[in-house]
Amino acid sequence: MRDRVDQYERLAPRYDRLHHRWLRYAGGEAQAALEALVRALATPNSKLLDAGCGTGKLARTLIAEGMPPHLMTLLDPSAAMLARCADIPVPKIQGRLEALPFGDGAFDLVTCVWALETVPDPYLALTELCRVVRPGGALCLAFCADEPARGLSDCLMRKALLFRGTGRFLSRSRLMRAIESFDRFEVRAIPSHGPASTVLARRTGALIEAPSKPKVEPQKQRRGRVGVYHGAVQDHTIEETGKKMEQPKISRSDGHKQHHLQREKKA
């Protein structure tokens, strides 16, 4: 690990030029796909971690497009790389992907762009990246992938990377299976060509569950009292001296006689 960090310390002054060449001839589609994912998933309140931020290219792009910098955090194991991010007004932390110094579910959106393939244990780093994604959040990855080359340029870029010893080519299918083995993660690959891949991993669930409403037991009606409970009349039973007042019953024949008497009086 120390040797590889030292390599990036030395590469920092010319890393952007080398990386531009990689994007132009091999990883451009994967990079564009990842940036599109971040634009689609990010909200004005999204807390974002760019793990393995390098010289801060992605952060500058997102801030220029309107993402609030106070919600963004940059992390990289190389002090020289972080020094190239001095102009970016966000928290910058020197740390390893295999041991992220953050709590579980600390971020809404985590990006790891061209960094997972540089660490000694990519799957340990992947475990850490998934750990800090909150329920309902997402992890966006772009990495050098062991995919068929399109032509001569892909072959040359692959050989150049292996010759410098700054990374490796990961198996996309194996990486996706590893993410699917984690709790509540759904994963899909974003199509791109060349020896590079973009993967989206979303963590299902909600950050805050709505509290369940307490059950209200119906109150027993009290006789002899008119009361109101949440705007509804409870009981209209009227009592006098503890006994119900019963209305006199009028039979059908009595009612008929009263009707005739009223007609005779009117006449």
mmCIF file of C-alpha atoms in Angstrom:
data_model
loop_
_atom_site.group_PDB
_atom_site.id
_atom_site.type_symbol
_atom_site.label_atom_id
_atom_site.label_comp_id
_atom_site.label_asym_id
_atom_site.label_seq_id
_atom_site.Cartn_x
_atom_site.Cartn_y
_atom_site.Cartn_z
ATOM 1 C CA MET A 1 0.000 0.000 0.000
ATOM 2 C CA ARG A 2 2.777 2.426 0.904
ATOM 3 C CA ASP A 3 4.537 1.854 -2.434
ATOM 4 C CA ARG A 4 1.386 2.609 -4.427
ATOM 5 C CA VAL A 5 0.658 5.767 -2.430
ATOM 6 C CA ASP A 6 4.218 6.872 -3.063
ATOM 7 C CA GLN A 7 3.624 6.360 -6.778
ATOM 8 C CA TYR A 8 0.639 8.712 -6.704
ATOM 9 C CA GLU A 9 2.584 11.190 -4.622
ATOM 10 C CA ARG A 10 5.113 11.372 -7.454
ATOM 11 C CA LEU A 11 2.431 11.369 -10.157
ATOM 12 C CA ALA A 12 0.359 14.187 -8.607
ATOM 13 C CA PRO A 13 1.921 17.086 -10.608
ATOM 14 C CA ARG A 14 1.237 15.375 -13.954
ATOM 15 C CA TYR A 15 -1.697 13.167 -12.984
ATOM 16 C CA ASP A 16 -4.321 15.334 -14.711
ATOM 17 C CA ARG A 17 -2.486 15.099 -18.046
ATOM 18 C CA LEU A 18 -2.160 11.307 -17.790
ATOM 19 C CA HIS A 19 -5.773 10.947 -16.651
ATOM 20 C CA HIS A 20 -7.029 13.092 -19.528
ATOM 21 C CA ARG A 21 -5.316 10.705 -21.900
ATOM 22 C CA TRP A 22 -6.995 7.730 -20.198
ATOM 23 C CA LEU A 23 -10.434 9.342 -20.494
ATOM 24 C CA ARG A 24 -9.890 10.270 -24.124
ATOM 25 C CA TYR A 25 -8.824 6.832 -25.300
ATOM 26 C CA ALA A 26 -10.397 4.375 -22.843
ATOM 27 C CA GLY A 27 -12.528 5.575 -19.907
ATOM 28 C CA GLY A 28 -14.461 8.542 -21.274
ATOM 29 C CA GLU A 29 -17.811 6.752 -21.605
ATOM 30 C CA ALA A 30 -17.619 5.347 -18.086
ATOM 31 C CA GLN A 31 -16.735 8.779 -16.677
ATOM 32 C CA ALA A 32 -19.639 10.443 -18.509
ATOM 33 C CA ALA A 33 -22.029 7.744 -17.276
ATOM 34 C CA LEU A 34 -20.942 8.256 -13.673
ATOM 35 C CA GLU A 35 -21.328 12.030 -13.848
ATOM 36 C CA ALA A 36 -24.811 11.581 -15.310
ATOM 37 C CA LEU A 37 -25.731 9.278 -12.411
ATOM 38 C CA VAL A 38 -24.576 11.809 -9.831
ATOM 39 C CA ARG A 39 -26.553 14.600 -11.523
ATOM 40 C CA ALA A 40 -29.671 12.438 -11.536
ATOM 41 C CA LEU A 41 -29.362 11.237 -7.932
ATOM 42 C CA ALA A 42 -28.096 14.334 -6.135
ATOM 43 C CA THR A 43 -30.499 16.722 -4.417
ATOM 44 C CA PRO A 44 -29.802 20.141 -2.838
ATOM 45 C CA ASN A 45 -29.534 18.363 0.534
ATOM 46 C CA SER A 46 -27.413 15.377 -0.512
ATOM 47 C CA LYS A 47 -24.299 14.731 1.562
ATOM 48 C CA LEU A 48 -21.639 13.464 -0.854
ATOM 49 C CA LEU A 49 -18.361 11.665 -0.284
ATOM 50 C CA ASP A 50 -15.849 11.455 -3.132
ATOM 51 C CA ALA A 51 -13.619 8.611 -1.962
ATOM 52 C CA GLY A 52 -10.304 8.525 -3.784
ATOM 53 C CA CYS A 53 -10.878 12.040 -5.076
ATOM 54 C CA GLY A 54 -7.456 12.431 -6.692
ATOM 55 C CA THR A 55 -6.899 16.019 -7.814
ATOM 56 C CA GLY A 56 -10.605 16.917 -7.361
ATOM 57 C CA LYS A 57 -11.789 16.933 -10.987
ATOM 58 C CA LEU A 58 -15.217 15.503 -10.181
ATOM 59 C CA ALA A 59 -15.735 17.857 -7.225
ATOM 60 C CA ARG A 60 -14.947 20.922 -9.348
ATOM 61 C CA THR A 61 -17.391 19.787 -12.015
ATOM 62 C CA LEU A 62 -20.212 19.230 -9.516
ATOM 63 C CA ILE A 63 -19.651 22.534 -7.709
ATOM 64 C CA ALA A 64 -19.590 24.395 -11.034
ATOM 65 C CA GLU A 65 -22.981 22.838 -11.796
ATOM 66 C CA GLY A 66 -24.461 24.070 -8.525
ATOM 67 C CA MET A 67 -23.879 21.375 -5.883
ATOM 68 C CA PRO A 68 -23.397 23.024 -2.449
ATOM 69 C CA PRO A 69 -19.744 22.531 -1.421
ATOM 70 C CA HIS A 70 -20.575 22.481 2.312
ATOM 71 C CA LEU A 71 -22.284 19.094 1.805
ATOM 72 C CA MET A 72 -19.292 17.535 0.030
ATOM 73 C CA THR A 73 -16.311 15.689 1.536
ATOM 74 C CA LEU A 74 -13.124 14.656 -0.288
ATOM 75 C CA LEU A 75 -10.939 11.737 0.794
ATOM 76 C CA ASP A 76 -7.688 10.404 -0.642
ATOM 77 C CA PRO A 77 -4.726 8.465 0.788
ATOM 78 C CA SER A 78 -2.224 10.747 -0.964
ATOM 79 C CA ALA A 79 -1.341 14.067 0.651
ATOM 80 C CA ALA A 80 0.063 15.318 -2.660
ATOM 81 C CA MET A 81 -3.249 14.625 -4.397
ATOM 82 C CA LEU A 82 -5.196 16.443 -1.693
ATOM 83 C CA ALA A 83 -2.806 19.383 -2.017
ATOM 84 C CA ARG A 84 -3.996 19.710 -5.629
ATOM 85 C CA CYS A 85 -7.528 20.181 -4.217
ATOM 86 C CA ALA A 86 -6.573 23.245 -2.166
ATOM 87 C CA ASP A 87 -8.799 25.524 -4.273
ATOM 88 C CA ILE A 88 -11.930 23.456 -3.562
ATOM 89 C CA PRO A 89 -13.785 24.865 -0.506
ATOM 90 C CA VAL A 90 -14.796 21.522 1.013
ATOM 91 C CA PRO A 91 -13.513 19.326 3.888
ATOM 92 C CA LYS A 92 -10.513 17.259 2.757
ATOM 93 C CA ILE A 93 -9.439 14.145 4.652
ATOM 94 C CA GLN A 94 -6.382 11.969 4.132
ATOM 95 C CA GLY A 95 -7.491 8.384 4.611
ATOM 96 C CA ARG A 96 -7.700 4.928 3.108
ATOM 97 C CA LEU A 97 -10.669 3.435 1.305
ATOM 98 C CA GLU A 98 -10.252 0.241 3.342
ATOM 99 C CA ALA A 99 -10.792 2.102 6.626
ATOM 100 C CA LEU A 100 -13.081 5.084 6.045
ATOM 101 C CA PRO A 101 -13.160 7.407 9.084
ATOM 102 C CA PHE A 102 -16.938 7.878 8.998
ATOM 103 C CA GLY A 103 -19.912 6.370 10.768
ATOM 104 C CA ASP A 104 -22.361 3.926 9.217
ATOM 105 C CA GLY A 105 -24.772 5.559 6.781
ATOM 106 C CA ALA A 106 -23.029 8.925 6.929
ATOM 107 C CA PHE A 107 -23.624 9.922 3.280
ATOM 108 C CA ASP A 108 -26.505 10.102 0.831
ATOM 109 C CA LEU A 109 -24.223 9.680 -2.156
ATOM 110 C CA VAL A 110 -20.766 8.081 -2.340
ATOM 111 C CA THR A 111 -18.582 8.214 -5.447
ATOM 112 C CA CYS A 112 -15.391 6.268 -6.077
ATOM 113 C CA VAL A 113 -13.899 7.124 -9.461
ATOM 114 C CA TRP A 114 -10.760 5.377 -10.766
ATOM 115 C CA ALA A 115 -9.640 4.543 -7.227
ATOM 116 C CA LEU A 116 -11.058 1.129 -6.284
ATOM 117 C CA GLU A 117 -8.588 -0.637 -8.592
ATOM 118 C CA THR A 118 -5.604 1.080 -6.939
ATOM 119 C CA VAL A 119 -5.969 -0.335 -3.410
ATOM 120 C CA PRO A 120 -4.432 -3.651 -2.227
ATOM 121 C CA ASP A 121 -7.819 -5.137 -1.259
ATOM 122 C CA PRO A 122 -10.607 -3.741 -3.485
ATOM 123 C CA TYR A 123 -13.285 -5.877 -1.819
ATOM 124 C CA LEU A 124 -12.434 -4.648 1.654
ATOM 125 C CA ALA A 125 -12.626 -1.109 0.271
ATOM 126 C CA LEU A 126 -15.969 -1.970 -1.327
ATOM 127 C CA THR A 127 -17.296 -3.119 2.031
ATOM 128 C CA GLU A 128 -16.338 0.219 3.564
ATOM 129 C CA LEU A 129 -17.850 2.220 0.712
ATOM 130 C CA CYS A 130 -21.169 0.404 1.073
ATOM 131 C CA ARG A 131 -21.093 0.786 4.857
ATOM 132 C CA VAL A 132 -21.136 4.587 4.761
ATOM 133 C CA VAL A 133 -24.098 4.770 2.342
ATOM 134 C CA ARG A 134 -27.291 5.619 4.179
ATOM 135 C CA PRO A 135 -30.523 3.657 3.571
ATOM 136 C CA GLY A 136 -32.078 5.161 0.475
ATOM 137 C CA GLY A 137 -28.682 6.407 -0.746
ATOM 138 C CA ALA A 138 -26.397 5.255 -3.539
ATOM 139 C CA LEU A 139 -22.821 4.314 -4.387
ATOM 140 C CA CYS A 140 -21.514 5.236 -7.865
ATOM 141 C CA LEU A 141 -18.361 3.506 -9.118
ATOM 142 C CA ALA A 142 -16.183 3.973 -12.185
ATOM 143 C CA PHE A 143 -13.167 1.681 -12.449
ATOM 144 C CA CYS A 144 -10.771 -0.060 -14.811
ATOM 145 C CA ALA A 145 -12.602 -3.235 -15.803
ATOM 146 C CA ASP A 146 -11.467 -6.496 -17.299
ATOM 147 C CA GLU A 147 -13.662 -6.051 -20.377
ATOM 148 C CA PRO A 148 -12.866 -6.777 -24.046
ATOM 149 C CA ALA A 149 -10.785 -4.104 -25.753
ATOM 150 C CA ARG A 150 -12.351 -2.214 -28.666
ATOM 151 C CA GLY A 151 -9.171 -1.687 -30.566
ATOM 152 C CA LEU A 152 -5.568 -0.649 -30.497
ATOM 153 C CA SER A 153 -6.093 2.373 -28.217
ATOM 154 C CA ASP A 154 -7.751 0.232 -25.529
ATOM 155 C CA CYS A 155 -4.896 -2.266 -25.686
ATOM 156 C CA LEU A 156 -2.275 0.463 -25.399
ATOM 157 C CA MET A 157 -3.987 2.149 -22.447
ATOM 158 C CA ARG A 158 -4.328 -1.203 -20.691
ATOM 159 C CA LYS A 159 -0.633 -1.934 -21.139
ATOM 160 C CA ALA A 160 0.345 1.570 -20.006
ATOM 161 C CA LEU A 161 -1.608 1.224 -16.766
ATOM 162 C CA LEU A 162 -0.143 -2.180 -16.021
ATOM 163 C CA PHE A 163 3.352 -0.967 -16.884
ATOM 164 C CA ARG A 164 3.121 1.967 -14.434
ATOM 165 C CA GLY A 165 1.818 -0.385 -11.754
ATOM 166 C CA THR A 166 -0.727 2.129 -10.514
ATOM 167 C CA GLY A 167 -3.765 -0.132 -10.739
ATOM 168 C CA ARG A 168 -5.372 -3.305 -12.043
ATOM 169 C CA PHE A 169 -8.414 -4.351 -14.054
ATOM 170 C CA LEU A 170 -11.276 -5.601 -11.902
ATOM 171 C CA SER A 171 -13.965 -8.097 -12.850
ATOM 172 C CA ARG A 172 -17.243 -6.215 -13.148
ATOM 173 C CA SER A 173 -19.391 -9.306 -12.635
ATOM 174 C CA ARG A 174 -17.480 -10.364 -9.525
ATOM 175 C CA LEU A 175 -17.662 -6.860 -8.096
ATOM 176 C CA MET A 176 -21.423 -6.698 -8.688
ATOM 177 C CA ARG A 177 -21.943 -10.057 -6.974
ATOM 178 C CA ALA A 178 -19.965 -8.797 -3.992
ATOM 179 C CA ILE A 179 -22.224 -5.741 -3.672
ATOM 180 C CA GLU A 180 -25.360 -7.873 -3.982
ATOM 181 C CA SER A 181 -24.160 -9.946 -1.038
ATOM 182 C CA PHE A 182 -24.325 -6.891 1.221
ATOM 183 C CA ASP A 183 -27.478 -6.145 3.163
ATOM 184 C CA ARG A 184 -30.200 -4.317 1.188
ATOM 185 C CA PHE A 185 -28.155 -3.358 -1.873
ATOM 186 C CA GLU A 186 -29.403 -3.423 -5.450
ATOM 187 C CA VAL A 187 -26.802 -3.114 -8.209
ATOM 188 C CA ARG A 188 -26.790 -2.528 -11.945
ATOM 189 C CA ALA A 189 -24.135 -1.853 -14.571
ATOM 190 C CA ILE A 190 -24.348 1.204 -16.810
ATOM 191 C CA PRO A 191 -23.398 0.249 -20.383
ATOM 192 C CA SER A 192 -20.086 1.576 -21.706
ATOM 193 C CA HIS A 193 -17.347 0.373 -24.007
ATOM 194 C CA GLY A 194 -13.685 -0.242 -23.441
ATOM 195 C CA PRO A 195 -11.694 -1.478 -20.434
ATOM 196 C CA ALA A 196 -13.781 0.575 -17.989
ATOM 197 C CA SER A 197 -17.142 0.206 -16.253
ATOM 198 C CA THR A 198 -19.673 2.232 -14.309
ATOM 199 C CA VAL A 199 -21.794 0.590 -11.610
ATOM 200 C CA LEU A 200 -24.679 1.960 -9.581
ATOM 201 C CA ALA A 201 -25.438 0.375 -6.190
ATOM 202 C CA ARG A 202 -28.511 1.629 -4.332
ATOM 203 C CA ARG A 203 -29.254 0.849 -0.705
ATOM 204 C CA THR A 204 -32.921 0.200 -0.151
ATOM 205 C CA GLY A 205 -34.918 1.467 2.806
ATOM 206 C CA ALA A 206 -35.644 4.849 4.347
ATOM 207 C CA LEU A 207 -33.438 6.904 6.628
ATOM 208 C CA ILE A 208 -36.269 7.868 8.980
ATOM 209 C CA GLU A 209 -39.342 5.765 9.401
ATOM 210 C CA ALA A 210 -42.584 7.534 10.195
ATOM 211 C CA PRO A 211 -43.671 6.743 13.766
ATOM 212 C CA SER A 212 -46.721 4.554 13.998
ATOM 213 C CA LYS A 213 -49.832 6.236 15.307
ATOM 214 C CA PRO A 214 -50.894 5.078 18.781
ATOM 215 C CA LYS A 215 -54.099 3.144 18.906
ATOM 216 C CA VAL A 216 -56.923 4.979 20.643
ATOM 217 C CA GLU A 217 -59.276 2.722 22.496
ATOM 218 C CA PRO A 218 -62.922 3.813 22.173
ATOM 219 C CA GLN A 219 -64.233 5.272 25.418
ATOM 220 C CA LYS A 220 -67.264 3.763 27.033
ATOM 221 C CA GLN A 221 -70.326 5.932 26.728
ATOM 222 C CA ARG A 222 -71.627 7.436 29.905
ATOM 223 C CA ARG A 223 -75.330 7.574 30.358
ATOM 224 C CA GLY A 224 -77.022 10.701 31.562
ATOM 225 C CA ARG A 225 -74.450 13.098 30.070
ATOM 226 C CA VAL A 226 -74.040 14.847 26.745
ATOM 227 C CA GLY A 227 -70.372 15.041 25.796
ATOM 228 C CA VAL A 228 -68.233 15.827 22.779
ATOM 229 C CA TYR A 229 -65.167 13.704 21.806
ATOM 230 C CA HIS A 230 -63.136 14.883 18.861
ATOM 231 C CA GLY A 231 -66.113 16.770 17.496
ATOM 232 C CA ALA A 232 -68.562 13.849 17.669
ATOM 233 C CA VAL A 233 -71.477 13.550 20.050
ATOM 234 C CA GLN A 234 -70.927 10.670 22.452
ATOM 235 C CA ASP A 235 -74.336 10.094 23.966
ATOM 236 C CA HIS A 236 -77.690 11.782 23.717
ATOM 237 C CA THR A 237 -79.484 9.681 26.348
ATOM 238 C CA ILE A 238 -81.353 11.973 28.755
ATOM 239 C CA GLU A 239 -82.007 10.789 32.264
ATOM 240 C CA GLU A 240 -83.958 12.180 35.206
ATOM 241 C CA THR A 241 -83.332 10.978 38.756
ATOM 242 C CA GLY A 242 -81.376 8.068 37.417
ATOM 243 C CA LYS A 243 -84.173 6.716 35.211
ATOM 244 C CA LYS A 244 -84.831 7.120 31.537
ATOM 245 C CA MET A 245 -87.846 9.197 30.620
ATOM 246 C CA GLU A 246 -89.935 7.158 28.279
ATOM 247 C CA GLN A 247 -92.147 8.854 25.704
ATOM 248 C CA PRO A 248 -95.822 7.721 25.821
ATOM 249 C CA LYS A 249 -96.646 5.190 23.167
ATOM 250 C CA ILE A 250 -99.583 5.959 20.880
ATOM 251 C CA SER A 251 -101.382 3.020 19.381
ATOM 252 C CA ARG A 252 -102.611 3.023 15.799
ATOM 253 C CA SER A 253 -106.334 3.101 16.862
ATOM 254 C CA ASP A 254 -105.785 6.011 19.280
ATOM 255 C CA GLY A 255 -104.075 7.921 16.583
ATOM 256 C CA HIS A 256 -106.986 7.340 14.206
ATOM 257 C CA LYS A 257 -109.498 8.658 16.777
ATOM 258 C CA GLN A 258 -107.475 11.786 17.463
ATOM 259 C CA HIS A 259 -107.329 12.496 13.724
ATOM 260 C CA HIS A 260 -111.169 12.407 13.432
ATOM 261 C CA LEU A 261 -111.636 14.623 16.491
ATOM 262 C CA GLN A 262 -109.287 17.271 15.038
ATOM 263 C CA ARG A 263 -111.240 17.254 11.742
ATOM 264 C CA GLU A 264 -114.609 17.705 13.590
ATOM 265 C CA LYS A 265 -113.201 20.667 15.580
ATOM 266 C CA LYS A 266 -112.007 22.378 12.411
ATOM 267 C CA ALA A 267 -115.430 21.838 10.826
#
